[in-house]
CSV table of C-alpha atoms and ligand atoms in Angstrom, one decimal:
chain,number,residue,atom,x,y,z
A,181,MET,CA,0.0,0.0,0.0
A,182,GLU,CA,1.2,3.5,-0.8
A,183,ASN,CA,2.2,6.3,1.5
A,184,CYS,CA,-0.6,8.8,1.9
A,185,ALA,CA,-0.8,12.5,2.8
A,186,ILE,CA,-4.0,14.2,4.0
A,187,VAL,CA,-3.8,17.9,3.3
A,188,GLY,CA,-6.0,21.0,3.2
A,189,ILE,CA,-6.8,22.5,-0.1
A,190,ASN,CA,-8.0,25.9,1.1
A,191,TRP,CA,-7.3,28.2,4.1
A,192,GLY,CA,-7.4,25.4,6.7
A,193,ASP,CA,-10.2,24.1,8.9
A,194,GLU,CA,-11.4,21.9,6.0
A,195,GLY,CA,-11.9,18.9,8.3
A,196,LYS,CA,-8.5,17.2,7.9
A,197,GLY,CA,-8.5,15.9,11.5
A,198,ARG,CA,-11.8,14.2,10.8
A,199,MET,CA,-10.5,12.6,7.6
A,200,VAL,CA,-7.2,11.5,9.3
A,201,ASP,CA,-9.3,10.0,12.1
A,202,LEU,CA,-11.3,8.1,9.6
A,203,LEU,CA,-8.5,6.9,7.3
A,204,THR,CA,-6.2,5.9,10.1
A,205,GLU,CA,-8.0,2.6,10.1
A,206,GLU,CA,-6.1,1.9,6.9
A,207,TYR,CA,-2.6,3.0,8.2
A,208,ASP,CA,-0.2,2.0,10.9
A,209,ILE,CA,1.7,5.3,11.5
A,210,VAL,CA,0.4,8.9,11.4
A,211,VAL,CA,3.0,11.6,11.0
A,212,ARG,CA,2.7,15.4,11.6
A,213,TYR,CA,5.4,17.0,9.5
A,214,GLN,CA,5.0,20.8,9.9
A,215,GLY,CA,3.5,23.6,11.9
A,216,GLY,CA,2.9,23.9,15.6
A,217,GLY,CA,0.1,24.3,18.1
A,218,ASN,CA,-1.3,27.3,16.3
A,219,ALA,CA,-4.2,25.6,14.7
A,220,GLY,CA,-6.6,22.9,15.8
A,221,HIS,CA,-8.0,19.7,14.4
A,222,THR,CA,-11.4,18.8,15.9
A,223,VAL,CA,-11.9,15.1,16.2
A,224,VAL,CA,-15.2,13.5,17.4
A,225,ASN,CA,-15.1,9.8,18.1
A,226,GLN,CA,-16.4,7.3,20.6
A,227,LEU,CA,-14.2,8.7,23.3
A,228,GLY,CA,-15.6,12.2,23.0
A,229,LYS,CA,-14.8,15.5,21.3
A,230,PHE,CA,-11.1,16.6,21.1
A,231,ALA,CA,-9.3,19.7,19.9
A,232,LEU,CA,-5.9,18.6,18.9
A,233,HIS,CA,-3.2,21.1,18.3
A,234,LEU,CA,0.1,19.3,17.9
A,235,LEU,CA,-0.6,15.7,18.5
A,236,PRO,CA,-1.3,13.6,15.4
A,237,SER,CA,-5.0,12.6,15.0
A,238,GLY,CA,-4.0,8.9,14.9
A,239,ILE,CA,-3.5,9.1,18.7
A,240,PHE,CA,-7.0,7.7,19.3
A,241,HIS,CA,-6.4,4.5,17.5
A,242,SER,CA,-4.8,1.7,19.5
A,243,GLY,CA,-1.9,0.1,17.7
A,244,VAL,CA,-1.2,3.2,15.6
A,245,VAL,CA,2.1,4.9,16.1
A,246,ASN,CA,2.1,8.7,16.0
A,247,VAL,CA,5.2,10.7,14.9
A,248,LEU,CA,6.1,14.4,15.3
A,249,GLY,CA,8.7,15.0,12.6
A,250,ASN,CA,11.6,17.4,12.4
A,251,GLY,CA,9.5,19.9,10.5
A,252,VAL,CA,7.2,20.7,13.4
A,253,ALA,CA,7.5,23.6,15.9
A,254,LEU,CA,8.0,21.6,19.0
A,255,ASP,CA,6.4,23.5,21.8
A,256,CYS,CA,7.2,21.2,24.8
A,257,GLU,CA,5.0,23.2,27.2
A,258,ASN,CA,1.8,23.1,25.1
A,259,LEU,CA,2.5,19.6,23.8
A,260,TRP,CA,2.8,18.4,27.4
A,261,LYS,CA,-0.5,20.1,28.4
A,262,GLU,CA,-2.2,18.6,25.4
A,263,ILE,CA,-0.8,15.1,26.2
A,264,GLU,CA,-2.1,15.4,29.8
A,265,GLU,CA,-5.5,16.6,28.6
A,266,VAL,CA,-5.9,13.7,26.1
A,267,ILE,CA,-4.7,11.2,28.7
A,268,SER,CA,-7.2,12.5,31.2
A,269,GLN,CA,-10.0,11.7,28.7
A,270,GLY,CA,-8.9,8.0,28.7
A,271,VAL,CA,-6.4,7.8,25.8
A,272,ALA,CA,-3.0,6.1,26.4
A,273,ILE,CA,0.0,8.1,25.3
A,274,THR,CA,3.4,6.4,25.8
A,275,PRO,CA,6.8,6.3,23.9
A,276,GLU,CA,5.3,3.2,22.2
A,277,ASN,CA,2.6,5.2,20.4
A,278,LEU,CA,4.2,8.7,20.2
A,279,LYS,CA,7.6,9.4,18.8
A,280,ILE,CA,9.2,12.8,18.5
A,281,SER,CA,12.0,13.6,16.2
A,282,SER,CA,15.3,14.5,18.0
A,283,ARG,CA,15.9,16.8,15.1
A,284,ALA,CA,12.7,18.8,15.7
A,285,SER,CA,13.6,22.4,16.9
A,286,LEU,CA,12.2,23.7,20.2
A,287,LEU,CA,9.7,26.5,20.3
A,288,LEU,CA,11.0,28.4,23.3
A,289,PRO,CA,9.0,30.7,25.6
A,290,TRP,CA,10.5,33.8,24.0
A,291,HIS,CA,9.1,32.8,20.6
A,292,ARG,CA,5.6,33.2,22.0
A,293,GLU,CA,6.5,36.4,23.7
A,294,GLN,CA,8.1,37.9,20.6
A,295,ASP,CA,5.1,36.9,18.5
A,296,ALA,CA,2.7,38.9,20.9
A,297,LEU,CA,5.1,41.9,21.0
A,298,GLU,CA,5.3,42.0,17.2
A,299,GLU,CA,1.5,41.8,16.8
A,300,ALA,CA,1.1,44.6,19.3
A,301,ARG,CA,3.7,46.7,17.4
A,302,LEU,CA,1.9,46.1,14.1
A,303,ALA,CA,-1.4,47.3,15.7
A,304,ASN,CA,-4.0,47.6,13.0
A,305,LYS,CA,-1.6,46.2,10.3
A,306,LYS,CA,-1.3,42.9,12.1
A,307,TYR,CA,-1.3,39.5,10.2
A,308,GLY,CA,-3.7,37.9,12.6
A,309,SER,CA,-1.1,35.7,14.4
A,310,THR,CA,-2.5,33.3,17.0
A,311,ARG,CA,0.5,34.4,19.2
A,312,GLN,CA,1.8,30.9,19.6
A,313,GLY,CA,5.3,31.9,18.5
A,314,ILE,CA,5.3,30.2,15.2
A,315,ALA,CA,6.7,33.0,13.0
A,316,PRO,CA,9.6,33.9,15.4
A,317,PHE,CA,10.2,30.2,15.8
A,318,TYR,CA,10.6,29.4,12.1
A,319,SER,CA,12.6,32.5,11.4
A,320,ASP,CA,15.0,31.5,14.3
A,321,LYS,CA,15.2,28.0,12.9
A,322,TYR,CA,16.2,29.2,9.5
A,323,GLN,CA,18.7,31.6,11.2
A,324,LYS,CA,20.0,28.5,13.0
A,325,LYS,CA,19.2,30.1,16.3
A,326,THR,CA,17.2,27.5,18.2
A,327,ILE,CA,17.7,24.2,20.0
A,328,GLN,CA,17.1,20.8,18.5
A,329,ALA,CA,15.2,18.4,20.8
A,330,GLY,CA,18.1,15.9,20.8
A,331,GLU,CA,20.2,18.4,22.7
A,332,LEU,CA,17.9,17.8,25.7
A,333,LEU,CA,19.8,14.5,26.1
A,334,TYR,CA,23.1,16.4,26.5
A,335,PRO,CA,22.5,19.0,29.3
A,336,GLU,CA,26.0,20.5,29.2
A,337,VAL,CA,25.9,21.1,25.4
A,338,LEU,CA,22.4,22.4,25.8
A,339,LYS,CA,23.3,24.9,28.5
A,340,GLU,CA,26.2,26.4,26.5
A,341,HIS,CA,24.0,26.6,23.4
A,342,LEU,CA,21.2,28.3,25.4
A,343,LYS,CA,23.6,30.8,26.9
A,344,ASP,CA,24.6,32.0,23.3
A,345,LEU,CA,21.0,32.1,22.1
A,346,LEU,CA,19.9,34.0,25.2
A,347,GLU,CA,22.5,36.7,24.7
A,348,TRP,CA,21.3,37.1,21.1
A,349,LYS,CA,17.6,36.9,21.7
A,350,ASN,CA,17.7,39.4,24.6
A,351,LEU,CA,19.2,42.0,22.2
A,352,THR,CA,15.9,41.8,20.2
A,353,LEU,CA,13.5,41.6,23.2
A,354,THR,CA,15.0,44.5,25.1
A,355,GLY,CA,16.5,46.6,22.3
A,356,VAL,CA,13.7,46.3,19.7
A,357,TYR,CA,10.6,45.8,21.9
A,358,GLY,CA,11.7,47.3,25.3
A,359,ALA,CA,10.7,44.0,26.9
A,360,LYS,CA,12.3,42.2,29.9
A,361,ALA,CA,15.4,40.1,29.3
A,362,TYR,CA,15.4,36.4,30.0
A,363,THR,CA,17.8,34.9,32.4
A,364,LEU,CA,19.5,31.5,31.9
A,365,GLU,CA,18.0,30.3,35.2
A,366,GLU,CA,14.5,31.0,33.9
A,367,VAL,CA,15.0,29.1,30.6
A,368,LEU,CA,16.7,26.2,32.3
A,369,GLU,CA,13.8,26.0,34.7
A,370,TRP,CA,11.4,25.8,31.8
A,371,ILE,CA,13.6,23.1,30.2
A,372,ASP,CA,13.5,21.1,33.5
A,373,LEU,CA,9.8,21.4,33.7
A,374,TYR,CA,8.7,20.6,30.1
A,375,GLY,CA,11.8,19.5,28.1
A,376,GLU,CA,12.3,16.6,30.6
A,377,LYS,CA,8.8,15.4,30.0
A,378,ILE,CA,9.2,14.9,26.3
A,379,LYS,CA,12.7,13.3,26.5
A,380,PRO,CA,11.3,9.7,26.7
A,381,PHE,CA,9.5,10.2,23.4
A,382,LEU,CA,12.6,11.3,21.4
A,383,CYS,CA,13.9,9.2,18.6
A,384,ASP,CA,15.4,9.3,15.1
A,385,THR,CA,12.1,9.4,13.2
A,386,GLY,CA,13.8,9.0,9.8
A,387,ASP,CA,15.4,5.7,10.9
A,388,TYR,CA,12.1,4.6,12.5
A,389,LEU,CA,10.0,5.4,9.5
A,390,ARG,CA,12.4,3.8,7.0
A,391,LYS,CA,12.5,0.6,8.9
A,392,ALA,CA,8.8,0.6,9.4
A,393,ARG,CA,8.2,1.1,5.7
A,394,LYS,CA,10.6,-1.7,4.9
A,395,SER,CA,8.7,-4.0,7.1
A,396,GLY,CA,5.5,-3.2,5.2
A,397,LYS,CA,4.0,-0.6,7.6
A,398,ARG,CA,1.6,1.9,6.0
A,399,ILE,CA,2.3,5.6,6.6
A,400,LEU,CA,-0.1,8.5,6.7
A,401,PHE,CA,1.2,12.1,6.7
A,402,GLU,CA,-1.0,14.7,8.3
A,403,ALA,CA,-0.8,18.4,7.5
A,404,GLN,CA,-1.8,21.4,9.4
A,405,LEU,CA,-3.6,24.3,7.7
A,406,GLY,CA,-4.2,24.4,3.9
A,407,ALA,CA,-2.5,25.1,0.6
A,408,LEU,CA,-3.4,28.8,0.7
A,409,ARG,CA,-1.6,29.1,4.0
A,410,ASP,CA,1.6,27.5,2.7
A,411,LEU,CA,4.6,29.9,3.1
A,412,ASP,CA,5.6,29.6,-0.5
A,413,TYR,CA,2.4,28.9,-2.4
A,414,GLY,CA,-0.2,30.6,-0.2
A,415,ILE,CA,-1.5,34.2,0.2
A,416,TYR,CA,1.8,35.5,1.5
A,417,PRO,CA,2.3,37.3,3.9
A,418,TYR,CA,-1.0,36.0,5.4
A,419,THR,CA,0.3,32.5,5.4
A,420,THR,CA,1.8,30.4,8.1
A,421,SER,CA,5.6,30.2,8.4
A,422,SER,CA,6.1,26.6,7.2
A,423,ASN,CA,5.2,24.5,4.2
A,424,SER,CA,1.8,22.8,4.6
A,425,ILE,CA,1.9,21.2,1.2
A,426,ALA,CA,2.2,17.4,0.6
A,427,ALA,CA,5.5,17.8,-1.1
A,428,TYR,CA,7.0,18.8,2.3
A,429,ALA,CA,5.9,15.7,4.0
A,430,PRO,CA,9.1,13.6,3.4
A,431,VAL,CA,11.3,16.5,4.4
A,432,GLY,CA,9.4,17.4,7.6
A,433,SER,CA,8.9,13.8,8.8
A,434,GLY,CA,12.6,12.7,8.7
A,435,PHE,CA,11.8,10.2,5.9
A,436,SER,CA,13.3,12.4,3.2
A,437,ASP,CA,13.4,9.7,0.6
A,438,ALA,CA,9.7,8.7,1.1
A,439,LYS,CA,7.4,8.8,-1.9
A,440,VAL,CA,3.9,10.1,-1.3
A,441,ASP,CA,1.7,8.4,-3.8
A,442,ARG,CA,-1.7,9.1,-2.5
A,443,VAL,CA,-2.7,12.7,-1.6
A,444,VAL,CA,-6.2,13.2,-0.2
A,445,GLY,CA,-7.0,16.8,-0.5
A,446,VAL,CA,-9.7,18.0,2.0
A,447,VAL,CA,-12.1,20.6,0.6
A,448,LYS,CA,-15.0,22.1,2.5
A,449,ALA,CA,-18.4,22.4,0.7
A,450,TYR,CA,-18.1,26.2,1.3
A,451,SER,CA,-15.3,28.4,2.4
A,452,SER,CA,-13.9,29.6,5.7
A,453,CYS,CA,-10.9,31.6,6.7
A,454,VAL,CA,-9.4,32.6,10.0
A,455,GLY,CA,-7.6,35.9,10.5
A,456,GLU,CA,-6.5,38.6,8.1
A,457,GLY,CA,-5.8,38.6,4.4
A,458,PRO,CA,-7.7,38.7,1.1
A,459,PHE,CA,-10.7,36.3,1.0
A,460,THR,CA,-12.4,36.9,-2.4
A,461,CYS,CA,-15.6,35.0,-1.8
A,462,GLU,CA,-16.3,36.4,1.6
A,463,TRP,CA,-19.9,36.9,2.7
A,464,PHE,CA,-20.8,39.7,5.2
A,465,GLY,CA,-24.0,40.5,7.2
A,466,GLU,CA,-26.9,38.2,7.6
A,467,GLU,CA,-25.9,35.8,4.8
A,468,GLY,CA,-22.5,35.3,6.4
A,469,GLU,CA,-23.9,34.9,9.9
A,470,GLN,CA,-26.3,32.2,8.8
A,471,LEU,CA,-23.6,30.2,7.2
A,472,ARG,CA,-21.2,30.7,10.1
A,473,GLN,CA,-23.8,29.4,12.6
A,474,ALA,CA,-24.9,26.5,10.4
A,475,GLY,CA,-21.3,25.4,10.0
A,476,GLY,CA,-20.2,26.2,13.6
A,477,GLU,CA,-17.4,28.2,12.2
A,478,TYR,CA,-15.5,29.3,15.3
A,479,GLY,CA,-11.7,28.7,15.7
A,480,ALA,CA,-10.8,25.4,17.5
A,481,LYS,CA,-7.8,27.1,19.1
A,482,THR,CA,-9.0,30.7,19.5
A,483,GLY,CA,-12.8,30.6,19.4
A,484,ARG,CA,-12.6,33.4,16.9
A,485,PRO,CA,-15.6,33.6,14.5
A,486,ARG,CA,-14.2,32.5,11.1
A,487,ARG,CA,-14.9,34.5,8.0
A,488,VAL,CA,-17.1,32.5,5.6
A,489,GLY,CA,-18.4,32.4,2.0
A,490,PRO,CA,-19.4,30.0,-0.7
A,491,ILE,CA,-17.0,27.5,-2.2
A,492,ASP,CA,-14.3,29.3,-4.2
A,493,LEU,CA,-13.6,27.2,-7.3
A,494,VAL,CA,-10.7,29.4,-8.5
A,495,ALA,CA,-8.8,29.1,-5.2
A,496,THR,CA,-9.8,25.4,-4.8
A,497,ARG,CA,-8.6,24.4,-8.2
A,498,TYR,CA,-5.3,26.2,-7.5
A,499,GLY,CA,-5.0,24.4,-4.1
A,500,VAL,CA,-5.6,21.0,-5.8
A,501,GLN,CA,-2.8,21.7,-8.2
A,502,VAL,CA,-0.3,22.9,-5.6
A,503,GLN,CA,-1.0,19.9,-3.4
A,504,GLY,CA,-0.9,17.4,-6.2
A,505,ALA,CA,-4.1,16.0,-4.8
A,506,THR,CA,-4.9,12.5,-6.3
A,507,GLU,CA,-8.4,12.5,-4.8
A,508,ILE,CA,-10.7,14.8,-2.8
A,509,ALA,CA,-12.7,14.5,0.4
A,510,LEU,CA,-15.6,17.1,0.3
A,511,THR,CA,-16.6,17.8,3.9
A,512,LYS,CA,-19.6,19.5,5.6
A,513,LEU,CA,-22.0,19.1,2.7
A,514,ASP,CA,-24.7,18.7,5.3
A,515,VAL,CA,-24.2,22.3,6.4
A,516,LEU,CA,-25.5,23.6,3.0
A,517,SER,CA,-28.9,21.8,3.5
A,518,TYR,CA,-30.6,25.0,4.8
A,519,MET,CA,-30.0,26.9,1.5
A,520,LYS,CA,-32.8,27.1,-1.1
A,521,GLU,CA,-30.2,28.0,-3.7
A,522,ILE,CA,-26.4,27.5,-3.3
A,523,PRO,CA,-24.2,30.2,-4.7
A,524,VAL,CA,-20.6,29.3,-5.7
A,525,CYS,CA,-17.7,31.6,-6.6
A,526,ALA,CA,-17.1,30.3,-10.1
A,527,HIS,CA,-14.6,32.8,-11.5
A,528,TYR,CA,-12.8,36.0,-10.5
A,529,GLN,CA,-13.1,39.5,-12.0
A,530,LEU,CA,-9.7,41.1,-12.1
A,531,GLY,CA,-8.4,44.2,-14.0
A,532,GLY,CA,-11.6,44.4,-15.9
A,533,GLU,CA,-11.5,40.8,-17.1
A,534,GLN,CA,-12.9,37.5,-16.0
A,535,THR,CA,-10.3,35.0,-15.0
A,536,ASP,CA,-10.0,31.4,-13.8
A,537,GLU,CA,-6.4,31.7,-12.7
A,538,PHE,CA,-5.6,32.3,-9.0
A,539,PRO,CA,-3.7,35.6,-8.9
A,540,ILE,CA,-0.4,36.3,-7.1
A,541,PRO,CA,-0.9,37.7,-3.6
A,542,ALA,CA,0.0,41.2,-4.6
A,543,VAL,CA,-3.2,41.6,-6.6
A,544,LEU,CA,-5.4,39.1,-5.0
A,545,ALA,CA,-7.2,41.7,-2.9
A,546,GLN,CA,-8.4,43.4,-6.1
A,547,ALA,CA,-10.2,40.3,-7.3
A,548,LYS,CA,-14.0,40.2,-7.2
A,549,PRO,CA,-16.0,37.0,-7.2
A,550,VAL,CA,-18.2,36.0,-10.1
A,551,THR,CA,-21.0,34.0,-8.7
A,552,GLU,CA,-23.1,31.1,-10.1
A,553,VAL,CA,-26.1,29.6,-8.4
A,554,LEU,CA,-27.0,25.9,-8.1
A,555,PRO,CA,-30.3,24.5,-6.7
A,556,GLY,CA,-30.4,23.4,-3.1
A,557,TRP,CA,-31.8,20.1,-1.9
A,558,GLY,CA,-33.9,21.3,1.0
A,559,CYS,CA,-33.7,18.4,3.4
A,560,ASP,CA,-31.4,16.9,6.1
A,561,ILE,CA,-28.7,14.7,4.5
A,562,SER,CA,-26.7,14.0,7.7
A,563,GLY,CA,-28.0,10.4,7.9
A,564,VAL,CA,-27.2,9.5,4.3
A,565,ARG,CA,-24.4,6.9,3.9
A,566,ARG,CA,-24.7,5.9,0.3
A,567,TRP,CA,-24.1,8.0,-2.8
A,568,GLU,CA,-27.3,6.9,-4.5
A,569,ASP,CA,-29.3,8.0,-1.4
A,570,LEU,CA,-28.2,11.6,-1.7
A,571,PRO,CA,-30.9,13.9,-3.2
A,572,GLN,CA,-30.2,14.5,-6.9
A,573,ALA,CA,-29.4,18.2,-6.3
A,574,ALA,CA,-26.8,17.3,-3.7
A,575,ARG,CA,-25.2,14.8,-6.1
A,576,ASP,CA,-25.3,17.5,-8.8
A,577,TYR,CA,-23.5,19.9,-6.5
A,578,VAL,CA,-20.7,17.4,-5.8
A,579,GLU,CA,-20.3,16.6,-9.5
A,580,TYR,CA,-20.3,20.3,-10.4
A,581,VAL,CA,-17.5,20.9,-7.9
A,582,GLU,CA,-15.6,17.9,-9.0
A,583,LYS,CA,-15.7,18.9,-12.7
A,584,ASN,CA,-14.6,22.4,-11.9
A,585,ILE,CA,-11.7,21.6,-9.6
A,586,GLY,CA,-10.3,18.8,-11.8
A,587,CYS,CA,-10.0,16.1,-9.2
A,588,ARG,CA,-12.2,13.1,-8.3
A,589,ILE,CA,-14.2,13.5,-5.1
A,590,SER,CA,-14.0,10.1,-3.5
A,591,TYR,CA,-15.4,10.9,0.0
A,592,VAL,CA,-18.4,13.1,0.9
A,593,SER,CA,-18.7,14.0,4.6
A,594,VAL,CA,-22.1,14.8,6.0
A,595,GLY,CA,-21.4,15.1,9.7
A,596,PRO,CA,-18.5,15.4,12.2
A,597,GLU,CA,-18.8,11.8,13.4
A,598,ARG,CA,-16.4,9.1,12.1
A,599,GLU,CA,-19.2,7.2,10.4
A,600,SER,CA,-20.9,10.2,8.8
A,601,ILE,CA,-19.2,9.6,5.4
A,602,ILE,CA,-20.2,8.6,1.9
A,603,ARG,CA,-17.6,6.7,-0.1
A,604,ARG,CA,-17.9,7.1,-3.9
B,861,LIG,P1,-9.1,20.8,10.4
B,861,LIG,O1,-8.2,21.6,11.2
B,861,LIG,O2,-9.0,20.8,9.0
B,861,LIG,O3,-9.1,19.4,11.0
B,861,LIG,O4,-10.6,21.3,10.7
B,861,LIG,P2,-11.3,21.8,12.0
B,861,LIG,O5,-11.3,20.7,13.0
B,861,LIG,O6,-10.8,23.1,12.4
B,861,LIG,O7,-12.8,22.1,11.5
B,861,LIG,C1,-13.6,21.1,11.1
B,861,LIG,C2,-14.9,21.2,11.9
B,861,LIG,O8,-15.9,20.6,11.2
B,861,LIG,C3,-14.7,20.3,13.2
B,861,LIG,O9,-15.5,20.9,14.2
B,861,LIG,C4,-15.4,19.0,12.7
B,861,LIG,O10,-15.9,18.2,13.8
B,861,LIG,C5,-16.4,19.4,11.8
B,861,LIG,N1,-16.7,18.6,10.7
B,861,LIG,C6,-15.9,17.9,9.9
B,861,LIG,N2,-16.5,17.3,8.9
B,861,LIG,C7,-17.8,17.6,9.0
B,861,LIG,C8,-19.0,17.4,8.3
B,861,LIG,O11,-19.0,16.7,7.2
B,861,LIG,N3,-20.2,17.9,8.7
B,861,LIG,C9,-20.2,18.7,9.8
B,861,LIG,N4,-21.4,19.2,10.1
B,861,LIG,N5,-19.2,19.0,10.6
B,861,LIG,C10,-18.0,18.4,10.2
């Protein structure tokens, strides 16, 4: 069986966690390869409702091994709190079912602080950061100014390294932002408290994954956020600070020579977007409020109301290409049941012309949506489990989306529960 990645096609919150939770049945290992605790996957299963931030969604399946690769922003403090919370709800988490890359870089307390200081400095020009320290973390990583988790195993090396980093970071915190300097004692205390907790989980994830693959294990790569938030391919600078696309999965997992043959792109039946940045298909007022409420579109991490609109075929087609999706899971189709007619953003109007190309970020804010309207189905579809049992108008909607995004829709999700799925 091939390696598989489950990725977001749009702005995130497409329901990736729910698809990973479902498809984990077919895989032995689930790997998170990028991002940090700045977004949330919501998973509903027989154990309850969980908001996962850094833990892979395979954590609920016994016998499945979960891996945090070298590409993640390893925030030991929040990861440990998340582990304790999930354990308290009856899920076992041990070094047997959770492995953390010793090459993952540590997100340190000052990254979170710097993130908040910078958002405050930007005031009304802010990017909408979740203040989890992700942008300062990745910039420090690429400047080679953070700690790799494996250093936790060598306290003396770690202490010397921290001393150097501290001297450098304090220049920014005190000089640029006028904030308080960190002391070595403070940081070592934090390491003692949280770094120690994750030490038992550290391993060479590349070695582990290669051996596992050789012995026939099936690997699922799990992304955070969506294609339009990818640092290189998204709506820069309103992106995240890492690569969320499937192509990064081998690099960020440690298994750099892995082939990802199956890419399941998750698309929501309408659009949502958290935070700032151009969002061409956005609905405002009553129309937006109704959709937001119907879809429960409030951030899993922040509780912030998400911006919403109809499905954006231009952006979605672009996301499908960037991800190299081989099939699509269309989620939350049930949410559209209240609409008599279903508008879709079919094209963009830009520079006086109609276009089907997704523009570069510099001009995206000037694009206007060109809407088409499809008939609604006017009944509850959340109990439907077979394609042929969906109302004709719902099937027409799915087929219309499929034709316009250029990729086969093989799953249609009609509810948050594991079993609320139609396989085509
Ligand atoms: P992720 O980060 O891509 O995993 O997405 P989120 O967890 O932020 O958002 C998806 C939300 O939609 C979660 O609350 C899910 O439980 C819920 N959800 C997923 N699929 C469906 C669906 O088909 N129908 C409905 N009504 N809710 C869904």
